[in-house]
XYZ file of C-alpha atoms in Angstrom:
607
model
C -56.342 -140.985 44.236
C -55.409 -137.296 44.527
C -52.941 -135.387 42.364
C -50.022 -135.317 44.788
C -50.255 -139.010 45.607
C -50.360 -139.765 41.869
C -47.280 -137.585 41.356
C -45.338 -139.365 44.100
C -46.144 -142.843 42.775
C -45.323 -141.747 39.228
C -41.945 -140.425 40.394
C -41.125 -143.732 42.080
C -42.153 -145.733 39.003
C -40.292 -143.348 36.717
C -37.063 -143.707 38.696
C -37.348 -147.490 38.677
C -38.077 -147.629 34.941
C -35.292 -145.207 33.974
C -32.572 -147.002 35.921
C -33.830 -150.414 34.831
C -33.963 -149.406 31.168
C -30.451 -147.936 31.131
C -28.999 -151.003 32.824
C -30.846 -153.340 30.451
C -29.552 -151.789 27.237
C -26.020 -151.619 28.633
C -25.819 -155.408 29.160
C -28.124 -157.197 26.680
C -26.328 -160.554 26.793
C -26.485 -161.171 30.518
C -28.960 -163.596 31.984
C -32.102 -162.250 33.667
C -30.878 -163.317 37.117
C -27.433 -161.771 36.646
C -28.997 -158.634 35.201
C -31.334 -158.240 38.167
C -28.477 -158.659 40.635
C -26.277 -156.259 38.726
C -29.129 -153.773 38.379
C -29.742 -153.682 42.119
C -26.059 -153.294 42.912
C -25.491 -150.683 40.204
C -28.455 -148.680 41.456
C -27.099 -148.908 44.991
C -23.663 -147.781 43.853
C -24.900 -144.972 41.622
C -27.264 -143.582 44.244
C -24.900 -144.038 47.170
C -27.078 -146.258 49.344
C -27.100 -149.928 50.271
C -30.870 -149.736 50.796
C -33.163 -148.989 47.892
C -36.577 -149.367 49.486
C -38.082 -149.291 52.951
C -41.829 -149.706 53.080
C -44.605 -150.760 55.397
C -48.306 -151.377 54.938
C -50.395 -151.534 58.079
C -53.963 -151.476 59.290
C -55.024 -150.037 62.621
C -58.375 -150.820 64.226
C -59.419 -148.204 66.757
C -62.279 -146.083 68.030
C -61.888 -142.798 66.182
C -64.423 -140.930 68.300
C -66.949 -138.418 67.028
C -66.460 -135.714 64.415
C -64.938 -132.636 66.043
C -67.332 -130.122 64.543
C -67.296 -126.960 66.634
C -69.536 -123.974 66.193
C -68.992 -120.345 67.067
C -71.200 -118.668 69.617
C -74.159 -117.335 67.608
C -76.081 -114.685 69.490
C -79.288 -114.863 67.435
C -79.543 -118.626 67.857
C -78.759 -118.623 71.583
C -81.193 -115.839 72.494
C -83.957 -116.693 70.027
C -86.314 -117.505 72.920
C -84.551 -115.493 75.618
C -85.121 -111.804 75.025
C -84.513 -110.986 78.696
C -81.041 -112.559 78.617
C -80.238 -110.714 75.410
C -81.420 -107.446 76.959
C -79.212 -108.020 80.026
C -76.128 -108.517 77.843
C -76.904 -105.397 75.795
C -77.451 -103.314 78.944
C -74.085 -104.421 80.353
C -72.351 -103.717 77.051
C -73.795 -100.214 76.741
C -72.920 -99.391 80.339
C -69.324 -100.512 79.743
C -69.010 -97.821 77.077
C -70.658 -94.959 78.935
C -74.403 -95.437 78.390
C -75.854 -96.283 81.771
C -79.295 -97.458 82.811
C -81.373 -97.231 85.943
C -79.512 -100.234 87.364
C -76.000 -99.944 85.937
C -74.214 -96.567 85.796
C -72.332 -95.745 82.617
C -68.552 -96.237 82.737
C -66.457 -93.085 82.513
C -63.113 -94.879 82.373
C -61.556 -98.237 81.628
C -61.426 -99.046 85.335
C -65.132 -98.218 85.638
C -65.796 -100.725 82.861
C -63.853 -103.430 84.720
C -65.708 -102.604 87.933
C -69.060 -103.041 86.175
C -67.955 -106.474 84.918
C -66.813 -107.493 88.414
C -69.926 -106.213 90.168
C -72.590 -107.474 87.781
C -70.802 -110.461 86.201
C -71.841 -112.910 88.973
C -75.509 -112.189 88.162
C -75.107 -113.076 84.483
C -75.599 -116.475 82.870
C -72.847 -117.987 80.723
C -74.580 -117.054 77.423
C -75.072 -113.486 78.682
C -71.368 -113.183 79.542
C -70.340 -114.529 76.135
C -72.715 -112.177 74.324
C -71.363 -109.246 76.359
C -67.767 -110.106 75.376
C -68.800 -110.567 71.745
C -70.479 -107.137 71.658
C -67.359 -105.571 73.168
C -65.096 -107.332 70.684
C -67.141 -106.002 67.787
C -67.031 -102.440 69.161
C -63.281 -102.514 69.765
C -62.601 -104.035 66.325
C -64.267 -101.015 64.713
C -61.422 -98.889 66.085
C -58.617 -101.184 64.874
C -55.572 -99.236 63.731
C -52.205 -100.560 62.643
C -50.807 -97.051 63.180
C -51.235 -97.350 66.948
C -50.095 -100.941 67.263
C -49.289 -102.504 70.614
C -50.625 -99.623 72.652
C -50.564 -100.939 76.215
C -52.673 -98.103 77.646
C -56.150 -99.628 77.993
C -57.580 -96.237 78.940
C -56.805 -94.994 75.431
C -58.628 -97.965 73.922
C -61.651 -97.181 76.088
C -61.674 -93.527 75.041
C -61.234 -94.460 71.383
C -64.195 -96.866 71.518
C -66.288 -94.331 73.435
C -65.731 -91.711 70.729
C -65.915 -94.200 67.806
C -62.460 -93.197 66.598
C -59.926 -95.217 64.599
C -56.953 -95.267 66.965
C -57.871 -98.379 68.910
C -54.666 -100.381 68.531
C -54.193 -103.787 66.949
C -55.027 -107.380 67.833
C -52.871 -107.654 70.950
C -54.273 -104.464 72.457
C -57.891 -105.326 71.727
C -57.643 -108.874 73.048
C -55.768 -107.686 76.138
C -58.721 -105.382 76.814
C -61.187 -108.254 76.319
C -59.145 -110.732 78.367
C -59.130 -108.445 81.398
C -62.905 -108.115 81.163
C -63.226 -111.904 80.904
C -61.288 -112.175 84.162
C -63.528 -109.548 85.754
C -66.608 -111.558 84.728
C -65.323 -114.583 86.656
C -63.641 -116.664 83.943
C -60.248 -118.122 84.846
C -57.023 -119.345 83.193
C -57.122 -116.308 80.914
C -54.239 -115.495 78.573
C -53.234 -114.351 75.101
C -51.778 -116.659 72.465
C -50.469 -116.155 68.941
C -51.022 -117.834 65.601
C -51.013 -117.154 61.877
C -54.457 -115.944 60.850
C -55.114 -116.878 57.235
C -58.543 -115.568 56.271
C -58.203 -116.567 52.631
C -58.452 -120.283 51.818
C -55.452 -120.039 49.456
C -53.081 -118.265 51.823
C -52.951 -114.798 50.273
C -53.597 -112.763 53.392
C -52.063 -114.553 56.358
C -50.611 -112.513 59.178
C -49.328 -112.948 62.705
C -52.189 -112.582 65.164
C -52.898 -112.478 68.904
C -56.175 -113.765 70.351
C -57.016 -114.961 73.847
C -58.399 -117.974 75.679
C -60.350 -118.362 78.897
C -61.951 -121.161 80.893
C -65.464 -121.514 82.239
C -64.779 -122.691 85.825
C -68.128 -124.476 86.126
C -67.520 -126.814 83.172
C -63.714 -126.687 82.915
C -64.000 -126.067 79.151
C -61.888 -123.466 77.325
C -63.211 -120.768 75.012
C -61.296 -118.611 72.554
C -62.211 -115.132 71.323
C -61.115 -113.462 68.097
C -62.664 -109.980 68.131
C -66.439 -110.657 68.151
C -66.051 -114.358 67.380
C -66.209 -116.714 70.387
C -65.727 -120.480 70.123
C -66.187 -123.268 72.637
C -63.099 -125.419 71.985
C -64.388 -128.467 73.859
C -60.913 -128.787 75.392
C -59.968 -129.030 79.069
C -56.318 -127.950 78.766
C -54.639 -124.781 77.548
C -52.554 -126.700 75.021
C -55.650 -128.404 73.604
C -57.424 -125.042 73.329
C -54.457 -123.498 71.500
C -54.408 -126.466 69.100
C -58.042 -125.751 68.229
C -57.469 -122.000 67.987
C -54.463 -122.207 65.670
C -56.340 -124.721 63.501
C -59.248 -122.281 63.147
C -56.893 -119.416 62.291
C -55.190 -121.332 59.483
C -53.683 -124.631 58.295
C -50.454 -124.181 60.251
C -48.929 -121.995 62.938
C -45.396 -123.219 63.509
C -45.104 -121.769 67.019
C -47.746 -120.271 69.281
C -46.649 -117.902 72.032
C -48.956 -118.764 74.948
C -49.313 -116.382 77.874
C -49.216 -117.684 81.433
C -52.572 -117.684 83.204
C -50.961 -116.366 86.405
C -48.218 -114.032 85.145
C -49.087 -111.306 82.693
C -46.583 -111.003 79.817
C -44.942 -114.334 80.688
C -45.124 -116.472 77.528
C -44.388 -120.081 76.590
C -43.257 -121.179 73.106
C -45.722 -123.946 72.234
C -45.580 -126.143 69.132
C -49.163 -126.967 68.054
C -49.967 -130.532 67.094
C -50.134 -129.867 63.343
C -46.742 -128.156 63.461
C -45.199 -131.128 65.279
C -46.607 -133.536 62.674
C -45.211 -131.429 59.833
C -41.847 -131.060 61.531
C -41.539 -134.798 62.242
C -42.168 -135.557 58.558
C -39.641 -132.988 57.342
C -36.934 -134.117 59.767
C -37.632 -137.739 58.866
C -36.425 -137.029 55.336
C -33.847 -134.335 56.099
C -31.898 -136.089 58.869
C -29.306 -138.496 57.463
C -28.591 -141.881 58.987
C -26.496 -144.821 57.920
C -28.109 -146.950 55.202
C -31.083 -144.650 54.635
C -33.267 -145.998 51.800
C -33.821 -144.155 48.560
C -37.544 -144.863 48.473
C -39.666 -144.636 51.611
C -43.287 -145.719 51.698
C -45.804 -146.070 54.508
C -49.407 -146.881 53.659
C -52.225 -147.398 56.139
C -55.906 -146.790 56.709
C -54.852 -143.623 58.588
C -52.824 -142.147 55.755
C -49.796 -142.382 53.498
C -46.221 -141.147 53.659
C -44.059 -141.568 50.567
C -40.888 -140.005 49.300
C -37.577 -140.164 47.496
C -34.276 -139.143 49.056
C -30.954 -138.992 47.223
C -27.824 -138.742 49.352
C -24.303 -137.843 48.204
C -21.213 -138.438 50.324
C -19.018 -135.350 49.930
C -16.131 -136.765 51.930
C -14.520 -135.595 55.162
C -17.679 -136.326 57.136
C -20.018 -134.253 54.960
C -23.141 -135.348 53.079
C -25.765 -133.681 50.914
C -29.305 -134.799 50.176
C -32.238 -133.853 48.004
C -35.702 -135.160 48.794
C -39.320 -135.013 47.718
C -42.079 -136.257 49.987
C -45.818 -136.486 50.513
C -47.743 -137.260 53.674
C -51.431 -137.299 54.490
C -53.417 -138.233 57.564
C -57.156 -138.909 57.617
C -59.290 -137.869 60.567
C -63.013 -137.671 61.163
C -62.714 -133.961 60.445
C -61.019 -134.365 57.078
C -57.627 -134.993 55.531
C -54.393 -133.268 56.488
C -51.965 -133.258 53.592
C -48.438 -131.960 53.080
C -46.064 -132.058 50.119
C -42.478 -130.897 50.210
C -39.334 -130.724 48.127
C -36.104 -129.879 49.865
C -32.381 -130.238 50.396
C -30.239 -131.096 53.398
C -26.563 -130.764 54.327
C -24.857 -132.549 57.181
C -21.304 -132.434 58.497
C -19.688 -134.114 61.468
C -16.231 -134.762 62.802
C -14.625 -135.992 65.985
C -11.022 -135.694 67.115
C -9.423 -137.869 69.809
C -6.627 -136.213 71.769
C -3.596 -137.695 73.484
C -1.773 -136.197 76.459
C -4.589 -133.715 77.023
C -7.211 -133.051 79.669
C -9.858 -133.488 76.967
C -9.950 -136.997 75.505
C -12.159 -136.178 72.520
C -14.129 -133.335 70.988
C -16.308 -132.954 67.935
C -19.176 -131.199 66.198
C -22.253 -132.132 64.209
C -24.107 -129.621 62.071
C -27.070 -129.943 59.756
C -29.062 -127.599 57.573
C -32.222 -128.272 55.602
C -34.724 -126.190 53.690
C -37.203 -126.193 50.859
C -40.768 -125.532 49.774
C -43.902 -127.074 51.228
C -47.631 -127.028 50.691
C -49.999 -127.964 53.516
C -53.750 -128.416 53.352
C -55.818 -128.807 56.517
C -59.549 -129.025 57.262
C -61.408 -126.360 59.177
C -63.665 -127.341 62.044
C -66.618 -125.347 60.791
C -67.321 -124.309 57.219
C -69.349 -121.344 58.487
C -66.477 -120.207 60.662
C -63.905 -120.455 57.873
C -63.436 -122.256 54.573
C -63.956 -126.028 54.458
C -60.202 -126.404 54.174
C -57.253 -124.096 53.740
C -54.019 -124.395 51.797
C -50.737 -122.686 52.607
C -47.558 -122.601 50.528
C -44.531 -122.111 52.739
C -40.775 -122.023 52.844
C -39.255 -124.193 55.545
C -35.769 -124.235 57.012
C -34.064 -125.869 59.961
C -30.604 -125.713 61.531
C -29.079 -127.909 64.192
C -25.549 -127.421 65.519
C -24.023 -129.514 68.283
C -20.578 -129.498 69.852
C -19.215 -131.815 72.517
C -16.119 -132.542 74.545
C -15.371 -135.729 76.501
C -13.174 -136.174 79.545
C -12.932 -139.855 80.495
C -16.592 -140.928 80.918
C -18.032 -137.422 81.195
C -19.292 -135.689 78.050
C -20.446 -132.080 77.942
C -22.442 -130.694 75.042
C -23.901 -127.465 73.697
C -26.582 -127.426 71.028
C -28.796 -125.064 69.068
C -31.840 -126.222 67.110
C -34.069 -123.844 65.191
C -36.694 -124.115 62.472
C -39.505 -122.345 60.671
C -42.147 -124.301 58.763
C -44.865 -121.689 58.181
C -43.142 -118.862 56.238
C -45.874 -117.964 53.745
C -44.754 -117.516 50.149
C -47.749 -115.258 49.462
C -47.911 -113.254 52.681
C -44.481 -113.591 54.417
C -46.106 -114.343 57.784
C -43.938 -116.701 59.844
C -42.915 -117.889 63.280
C -39.538 -119.238 64.387
C -38.751 -121.892 66.974
C -35.275 -121.682 68.534
C -34.066 -123.930 71.367
C -30.496 -123.779 72.716
C -29.544 -126.701 74.967
C -26.727 -127.358 77.427
C -26.084 -130.822 78.785
C -23.715 -133.270 80.412
C -23.716 -137.063 80.344
C -21.927 -139.284 82.841
C -21.317 -142.955 82.045
C -21.468 -145.170 85.123
C -19.119 -148.144 85.104
C -18.452 -150.158 81.970
C -22.074 -151.129 81.350
C -25.088 -149.468 79.750
C -26.042 -147.096 82.568
C -25.645 -143.311 82.414
C -26.899 -140.143 84.064
C -27.800 -137.159 81.899
C -28.619 -133.549 82.806
C -29.896 -130.967 80.329
C -31.222 -127.418 80.256
C -33.366 -126.363 77.301
C -34.087 -122.722 76.568
C -36.754 -121.344 74.251
C -37.203 -118.196 72.211
C -40.421 -116.441 73.147
C -41.903 -112.998 73.672
C -41.973 -111.116 76.960
C -44.908 -108.813 76.223
C -47.814 -108.448 73.819
C -45.650 -106.183 71.674
C -44.713 -107.586 68.290
C -40.921 -107.316 68.650
C -40.290 -108.397 72.217
C -38.327 -111.635 71.960
C -36.369 -113.125 74.824
C -34.593 -116.372 75.671
C -35.888 -118.127 78.761
C -35.498 -121.538 80.368
C -38.034 -124.066 79.164
C -36.974 -126.861 81.504
C -34.158 -128.552 83.357
C -34.155 -132.329 83.008
C -32.321 -135.138 84.775
C -32.432 -138.604 83.208
C -31.378 -142.000 84.522
C -30.769 -144.167 81.479
C -30.140 -147.849 80.968
C -29.694 -148.680 77.283
C -28.473 -152.068 76.086
C -29.193 -151.527 72.373
C -26.490 -152.622 69.939
C -26.347 -152.406 66.167
C -27.962 -155.449 64.572
C -29.062 -156.937 67.904
C -32.800 -157.556 68.272
C -32.556 -158.143 72.029
C -32.386 -154.970 74.092
C -33.743 -153.170 77.117
C -34.115 -149.406 77.484
C -35.147 -147.787 80.759
C -35.328 -143.995 80.797
C -36.523 -142.215 83.941
C -36.835 -138.450 83.475
C -37.483 -135.650 85.953
C -38.428 -132.216 84.567
C -38.281 -128.878 86.373
C -40.023 -126.291 84.215
C -38.566 -122.782 83.910
C -35.421 -124.057 85.633
C -34.498 -125.000 89.181
C -34.249 -121.323 90.124
C -37.968 -120.772 89.353
C -39.286 -124.320 89.906
C -42.576 -123.315 88.267
C -43.717 -126.932 87.871
C -42.249 -130.422 87.830
C -43.082 -133.673 86.082
C -41.832 -137.238 85.814
C -41.717 -139.477 82.777
C -40.934 -143.177 82.477
C -40.077 -144.815 79.158
C -39.555 -148.577 78.887
C -38.615 -150.444 75.709
C -38.011 -154.191 75.663
C -37.338 -156.479 72.720
C -36.265 -160.112 72.492
C -36.264 -162.704 69.689
C -37.917 -166.109 69.974
C -37.451 -169.135 67.759
C -41.154 -169.781 67.246
C -42.914 -166.422 67.287
C -40.260 -164.028 66.005
C -39.305 -160.827 67.835
C -41.536 -159.685 70.693
C -41.406 -156.029 71.729
C -42.980 -154.089 74.574
C -43.069 -150.323 75.125
C -44.482 -148.033 77.816
C -44.460 -144.227 77.931
C -46.071 -142.570 80.967
C -45.854 -139.030 82.341
C -47.338 -137.091 85.239
C -47.027 -133.569 86.624
C -46.200 -133.797 90.320
C -46.228 -130.091 91.215
C -47.344 -126.738 89.826
C -45.972 -124.114 92.175
C -46.686 -121.343 89.672
C -50.365 -122.245 89.357
C -49.958 -121.737 85.595
C -52.716 -123.521 83.652
C -50.172 -124.218 80.897
C -48.907 -127.045 83.114
C -52.349 -128.470 83.946
C -51.945 -131.698 81.999
C -53.401 -134.950 83.360
C -51.598 -138.252 83.811
C -50.912 -139.675 80.354
C -49.780 -143.134 79.302
C -49.378 -145.311 76.238
C -48.487 -149.002 76.059
C -47.694 -151.186 73.058
C -47.047 -154.923 72.641
C -46.056 -156.293 69.222
C -44.763 -159.441 67.515
C -42.740 -159.319 64.288
C -41.599 -162.318 62.269
C -39.384 -162.398 59.189
C -40.898 -164.109 56.148
C -37.633 -164.001 54.195
C -34.578 -161.773 53.822
C -36.638 -158.799 52.680
C -40.148 -159.132 54.108
C -41.527 -159.356 57.641
C -45.015 -159.361 59.130
C -46.251 -158.217 62.513
C -49.217 -157.562 64.766
C -49.797 -155.808 68.053
C -52.086 -154.006 70.437
C -51.832 -150.503 71.863
C -53.471 -148.665 74.730
C -53.349 -144.932 75.367
C -54.879 -142.552 77.887
C -54.948 -138.735 77.791
C -52.565 -136.365 76.046
C -49.194 -135.690 77.608
C -47.479 -132.314 77.897
C -46.353 -131.594 74.342
C -42.628 -132.269 74.850
C -43.459 -135.726 76.241
C -46.303 -136.559 73.832
C -45.467 -139.652 71.739
C -48.507 -139.132 69.472
C -47.041 -137.253 66.501
C -50.231 -136.848 64.450
C -52.427 -133.825 63.657
C -55.440 -135.510 65.289
C -56.791 -133.480 68.224
C -59.944 -135.390 69.099
C -58.307 -138.799 69.016
C -60.242 -141.269 71.151
C -58.063 -142.899 73.766
C -58.312 -146.575 74.570
C -57.394 -149.963 73.125
C -56.486 -150.467 69.472
C -54.987 -153.255 67.379
C -52.756 -153.209 64.318
C -51.143 -155.518 61.777
C -48.429 -154.753 59.237
C -46.218 -156.040 56.443
C -42.825 -154.415 55.896
C -40.193 -154.785 53.199
C -36.580 -153.632 52.952
C -34.532 -154.045 49.791
């Protein structure tokens, strides 16, 4: 048992003992049964919650797949028995920086260097191309200079490298230079992407960083390059490659700005898988719902999530909360672990109006923040440390306003967060997503039509301070939702149609179908069924960012109550491929998760 898990369990036991002891000495003459009942109710009253504990223990049987142990491209190993291939790569590299040979003339300009790559690249093997790019990355890195940051003139970088000077720009400039040579060599789906590069295992020297990715068209596999370091990610999608890249750079990059493969300086704000897992855990404790428990516990063979949350009703629709939580997730590559302590504030009000065009309006606002530590494994101990730890400050804000006229409700919303602000290095990224939407109820039943536009904050060039708001997607949803509070029988049908970058650009489009069905039976308990499937149907832009395959997950489960507090359940689940990140129901840090059939059983308790 590790230190943080021990601390969490000790905190839970300490809270239970303290409250129990105080209640015991205050009423020594009461019977044990009366004391227990009074203790539970007094704890509920004093802590402002009707639910003290919500826990589940489950076991999941599945094929975890192989260990995702990647290795960087190592020139000495690759060319140990291929001196001719090594010589070809060296000859190309020298020619690209002015030293020609009898076959290849020396480049006298940046455009000459690109021409050499285009003309002679088709004759090179894949290892020769990778070695050539690695040599170039090493040469350009020697001229790194923070004083000439974001210099977009590639000719100046060429001249600086040619003369071995120290005015060669920073990461974005160098990797722009390399990415254009990768394209000239015949690689495709090339683009820059950002992350937080934490070289030190303890998070003392993290910094925002730009690297680039490219695809080998013959295998469909993506590579990433960080100066001289080249890695085969083993991934067949841009989003998968960026997940691997940001994991290599450090334990967490909250947002990665990913450049379009077809439009230079067009970026997408992507949330890597680890960031989404962290954010889901934080919001799970920060967002306040009716009858939230004080103690939350989830234990499984995959990992543990445990925490305490104390909520205070401030009156007039406002609440405050303090929480402490731990979560870990075990993969074949190691354990992901996060620990956080934080606070949350929430306020909401609604006002009905009479004799007005508007029937009702209202707002909901929430704020949360705190301190977090995350530890994540590296894919290769030679590439980086075995694991890395990062201490961060996190904060999130969500503000929503609405107005209703009859059965039509319009809304405006802003959600923003940062979860990677380093306490030791101040490196950070921010996700900000304004949304506009309208919902139309149809008839008196459970059917509605919803339309929404989501924008995202991203960069519009490789320059450090170049932020812009752009449309992420327009979405139309047809929704049937028969859920009611306390009713175990329901049906939810949600058909979604996405147009990425808005209807005016129509860069790509996708459909998603979500089905949820639940009904109680006298003999077997409650049976539930869920399907989540998505598919891109067009990609007018040709942007590899939208090259995600058909993805689907299906779950069937049975749950039966043992008594008032405890229930048991079992089910099976099937999944295929990873969906586009907004539609991905798999909120775990696992990248190499094997898809297929799995089974699970659980026991849950609510007190």
